[in-house]
XYZ file of N, CA and C in Angstrom:
366
model
N 130.027 121.017 65.215
C 129.521 121.537 66.413
C 129.298 120.362 66.812
N 128.799 119.907 68.149
C 127.882 118.643 68.656
C 126.239 118.530 68.127
N 126.100 117.726 68.165
C 124.182 117.490 67.988
C 124.157 117.030 69.097
N 123.038 117.562 69.419
C 121.453 117.039 70.257
C 120.361 117.039 69.727
N 120.084 115.647 70.602
C 118.333 115.492 70.175
C 117.692 115.669 71.361
N 116.869 116.379 71.213
C 115.797 116.860 72.280
C 114.442 116.508 71.757
N 113.780 115.582 72.608
C 113.257 114.733 72.675
C 112.439 115.567 73.937
N 110.995 116.147 73.342
C 109.906 117.038 73.892
C 108.667 116.442 74.274
N 108.387 116.004 75.812
C 106.847 115.604 75.573
C 105.785 116.959 75.760
N 104.838 117.663 75.095
C 104.725 118.680 75.021
C 103.147 118.688 75.956
N 103.019 117.647 76.768
C 101.949 117.372 77.332
C 102.372 117.393 78.959
N 103.720 117.684 79.156
C 104.430 117.490 80.961
C 103.958 118.663 81.324
N 103.771 118.031 83.045
C 103.790 119.438 83.706
C 102.011 120.167 83.638
N 100.888 119.773 83.669
C 99.890 120.418 83.920
C 99.753 121.785 83.076
N 99.049 122.159 82.263
C 98.820 123.586 81.411
C 100.566 123.890 82.156
N 101.561 123.401 81.701
C 102.816 124.492 81.681
C 102.709 125.651 80.188
N 103.450 126.306 80.561
C 103.563 127.003 78.977
C 104.980 126.713 78.173
N 105.312 126.904 77.179
C 106.313 125.881 76.293
C 107.327 127.180 76.411
N 106.753 128.256 77.042
C 108.194 129.170 76.360
C 109.343 128.635 77.301
N 109.520 128.724 78.538
C 110.340 127.969 79.029
C 111.547 127.366 78.098
N 110.848 125.864 77.374
C 111.373 125.743 76.030
C 112.084 125.670 75.425
N 111.565 126.997 74.949
C 112.199 127.719 73.846
C 113.548 128.270 74.647
N 113.501 129.047 75.446
C 114.527 129.409 75.848
C 115.731 128.875 76.325
N 115.242 127.424 76.889
C 116.297 126.115 76.929
C 116.958 125.918 75.651
N 115.654 126.192 74.284
C 116.564 125.955 72.992
C 117.721 126.687 73.158
N 117.108 128.076 73.048
C 118.310 128.719 72.854
C 119.870 128.794 73.365
N 119.139 128.841 75.011
C 120.944 128.401 75.740
C 120.963 127.130 75.276
N 121.047 125.892 74.610
C 121.766 124.922 74.409
C 122.189 125.159 72.953
N 122.044 125.945 72.035
C 122.300 126.139 71.223
C 123.584 127.122 71.433
N 123.014 127.973 72.026
C 124.499 129.377 73.010
C 125.672 128.079 73.031
N 125.302 127.463 73.486
C 126.240 126.778 74.298
C 127.097 125.409 73.098
N 126.689 125.227 72.080
C 127.522 125.202 70.745
C 126.756 123.677 70.343
N 125.808 123.876 70.236
C 124.447 122.289 70.208
C 124.139 123.136 68.430
N 123.892 122.148 67.841
C 123.254 122.246 66.833
C 121.749 121.271 67.205
N 120.766 121.240 66.987
C 119.827 120.542 67.520
C 118.150 120.149 66.982
N 118.195 118.878 67.095
C 117.397 118.150 66.264
C 115.907 118.247 67.439
N 114.790 118.470 67.258
C 113.236 118.645 68.358
C 112.732 117.009 67.644
N 112.425 116.428 68.812
C 111.049 115.546 68.447
C 109.766 115.531 68.996
N 108.962 115.720 68.783
C 107.395 116.088 69.988
C 106.913 114.659 69.832
N 106.887 114.199 71.224
C 106.192 113.130 71.593
C 104.972 112.722 71.196
N 104.155 112.751 71.335
C 102.420 112.202 70.792
C 101.930 110.693 71.554
N 102.432 109.337 71.834
C 101.628 108.900 72.571
C 102.761 107.983 73.449
N 102.776 107.388 74.263
C 103.773 106.323 75.191
C 104.335 106.029 74.151
N 105.407 105.865 74.778
C 106.127 104.822 74.186
C 107.510 105.676 72.823
N 106.712 106.652 72.561
C 107.601 108.100 71.594
C 108.990 108.290 72.043
N 109.037 108.727 73.130
C 110.541 108.886 74.086
C 111.325 107.368 74.006
N 111.217 106.306 74.213
C 111.613 105.312 73.679
C 112.704 105.443 72.669
N 111.656 105.125 71.511
C 111.810 104.498 70.215
C 112.933 106.026 69.495
N 112.225 107.165 70.331
C 113.081 108.151 69.767
C 114.563 108.223 70.145
N 114.474 107.610 71.551
C 116.462 107.961 71.615
C 116.644 105.987 71.080
N 115.692 104.949 71.267
C 116.622 103.727 70.460
C 116.835 104.356 69.356
N 115.820 104.616 68.040
C 116.345 105.014 66.719
C 117.225 105.731 66.428
N 117.281 106.825 67.543
C 117.814 108.122 66.363
C 119.165 108.884 67.894
N 119.108 108.235 68.560
C 119.896 108.112 69.956
C 121.657 108.263 69.294
N 121.599 106.945 68.479
C 123.267 106.909 68.035
C 123.819 107.853 66.816
N 123.036 108.546 66.465
C 123.436 109.494 65.509
C 123.715 111.079 66.058
N 123.546 110.853 67.624
C 123.842 112.148 68.491
C 124.830 112.187 69.224
N 125.580 113.003 69.784
C 126.364 113.309 71.033
C 125.629 112.956 72.078
N 125.168 113.928 72.179
C 124.013 114.151 73.607
C 122.253 113.302 72.916
N 121.166 112.840 73.962
C 120.093 112.971 73.569
C 119.741 113.552 75.672
N 118.349 114.655 75.100
C 118.415 115.319 76.100
C 116.174 114.957 76.073
N 115.811 114.992 77.370
C 114.216 114.807 76.900
C 113.909 116.462 78.132
N 113.261 116.995 77.554
C 112.268 117.931 77.780
C 110.274 117.260 78.584
N 110.642 117.760 79.924
C 108.867 117.059 80.288
C 109.662 116.088 81.664
N 108.710 115.195 82.470
C 108.533 114.907 83.690
C 109.441 113.265 83.843
N 109.537 112.830 84.887
C 109.827 111.504 84.822
C 109.594 110.540 84.041
N 108.170 110.431 83.731
C 107.612 109.211 82.961
C 108.612 109.382 81.917
N 108.840 110.730 81.321
C 109.286 111.136 80.145
C 110.452 110.726 79.863
N 111.651 110.961 80.700
C 113.149 110.546 81.023
C 113.100 108.993 81.060
N 112.336 108.429 82.341
C 112.196 106.862 82.072
C 111.929 106.648 80.412
N 111.141 106.873 80.128
C 111.435 106.163 78.261
C 112.625 106.819 77.324
N 113.166 107.413 78.189
C 114.448 107.948 77.105
C 115.258 107.351 78.129
N 115.470 107.366 79.095
C 116.656 106.303 79.604
C 116.510 104.531 79.093
N 115.156 104.488 79.396
C 115.273 102.996 78.751
C 115.043 102.881 77.205
N 114.796 103.568 76.013
C 115.178 103.421 74.791
C 117.311 103.417 74.688
N 117.500 104.450 75.623
C 119.438 104.771 75.538
C 120.323 103.088 75.892
N 119.402 102.657 77.045
C 119.428 101.653 77.484
C 119.995 100.008 76.549
N 119.040 100.568 75.455
C 119.219 99.605 74.243
C 120.601 99.345 73.430
N 121.068 100.407 73.413
C 122.160 100.781 72.621
C 123.021 100.081 73.306
N 124.380 100.039 72.434
C 125.912 99.771 72.258
C 126.389 100.544 72.936
N 126.355 101.717 71.892
C 127.104 103.339 71.887
C 125.858 103.977 72.384
N 126.196 104.741 74.103
C 125.040 105.559 74.710
C 125.512 106.744 74.327
N 124.953 107.771 74.054
C 124.773 108.953 73.633
C 125.280 110.320 75.071
N 125.302 110.624 75.900
C 124.949 111.498 77.194
C 123.608 111.612 77.174
N 123.536 111.637 78.151
C 121.545 112.032 78.276
C 121.447 113.342 79.199
N 120.659 114.314 78.827
C 120.181 115.464 79.856
C 119.465 115.403 79.541
N 118.493 116.222 80.700
C 117.461 116.510 81.506
C 116.733 117.357 81.534
N 115.764 118.036 81.124
C 115.223 119.755 81.371
C 113.731 119.175 81.704
N 114.398 119.642 83.502
C 112.710 118.841 83.937
C 111.464 119.991 83.508
N 110.048 118.846 82.920
C 109.296 120.248 83.020
C 108.247 119.030 82.947
N 108.208 118.889 84.022
C 106.897 117.488 84.782
C 106.425 118.174 85.947
N 105.233 118.019 86.476
C 104.785 118.053 87.815
C 105.176 118.067 89.185
N 106.076 117.117 89.520
C 106.470 117.287 90.537
C 108.445 116.888 90.265
N 108.831 116.452 89.328
C 110.450 115.918 88.911
C 110.840 115.627 89.900
N 111.038 114.369 90.576
C 111.767 113.933 91.474
C 112.489 113.906 91.293
N 112.940 112.668 89.811
C 114.851 112.720 90.177
C 115.513 113.792 89.411
N 114.526 114.576 88.789
C 115.930 116.349 88.842
C 115.964 116.901 90.244
N 114.772 116.905 91.138
C 114.823 116.901 92.738
C 116.239 116.229 93.587
N 116.039 114.922 93.230
C 117.301 114.087 93.533
C 118.359 114.351 93.493
N 118.881 114.509 91.942
C 120.205 114.970 91.385
C 120.282 116.331 91.847
N 119.715 117.230 91.989
C 119.985 118.667 92.468
C 119.861 119.165 90.843
N 118.973 118.730 89.849
C 119.229 119.174 88.556
C 118.518 120.417 88.678
N 119.010 121.799 88.614
C 117.681 122.555 88.675
C 116.324 122.440 87.873
N 115.363 122.940 88.560
C 113.656 122.702 87.672
C 113.305 123.728 87.164
N 113.862 124.378 86.733
C 114.130 125.212 85.675
C 114.682 125.048 84.392
N 113.791 124.943 83.530
C 114.183 124.145 81.982
C 115.324 125.168 81.729
N 115.609 126.554 81.588
C 116.273 127.309 81.060
C 118.317 126.986 81.994
N 117.618 126.718 83.491
C 118.997 126.991 83.830
C 119.699 125.097 84.185
N 118.129 124.126 83.704
C 118.992 122.997 83.576
C 119.596 122.916 82.169
N 119.416 123.988 81.838
C 120.389 123.595 79.986
C 121.415 124.240 80.166
N 121.881 125.405 80.857
C 122.521 125.615 81.205
C 123.594 124.592 81.773
N 123.239 124.053 82.624
C 123.923 122.870 83.871
C 124.543 122.091 82.811
N 123.251 121.809 82.100
C 123.833 120.877 80.662
C 124.876 121.047 80.272
N 124.944 122.597 79.609
C 126.254 122.624 78.278
C 127.858 123.081 78.863
N 127.024 122.898 80.098
C 129.233 123.629 80.842
C 128.820 122.672 81.890
N 128.243 122.159 83.177
C 128.333 120.522 84.170
C 129.638 119.662 83.184
N 130.269 119.259 84.298
C 131.172 117.858 83.421
C 130.273 116.748 83.111
N 130.159 115.682 82.692
C 129.127 114.965 82.823
C 129.300 113.352 83.993
N 128.456 113.258 84.577
C 128.156 112.420 85.614
C 128.297 110.599 84.905
N 128.936 109.717 85.677
C 127.815 108.316 85.918
C 126.633 108.265 87.101
N 125.476 107.872 86.562
C 124.782 107.024 87.299
C 124.304 105.760 87.311
N 124.184 104.740 87.822
C 123.518 103.441 88.055
C 121.486 103.552 87.327
């Protein structure tokens, strides 16, 4: 079974329900991932989680907005061996997801993460 670290920003997306998060986790699990969830509480947490725990996982994904994604990428860039990265958009604008045509619905994004081929980005 593949292992996935899911970094969650529970404050992303101004007053959004966390219900889509639970549905996305179920979709990731059904896709063959054993999921470990870490919740951010302060700026820098996503970077630290990705950097310190990322090497233990096949994939690191984040649930949040563009800021959470930026922090997660910053942590992964510090690693010699970088795991795959997934993004479940849950922020207010989700500009990055829109520009890459990642579904804005977290459940649809989770479905794409388990079924789509990885692609390289700079």
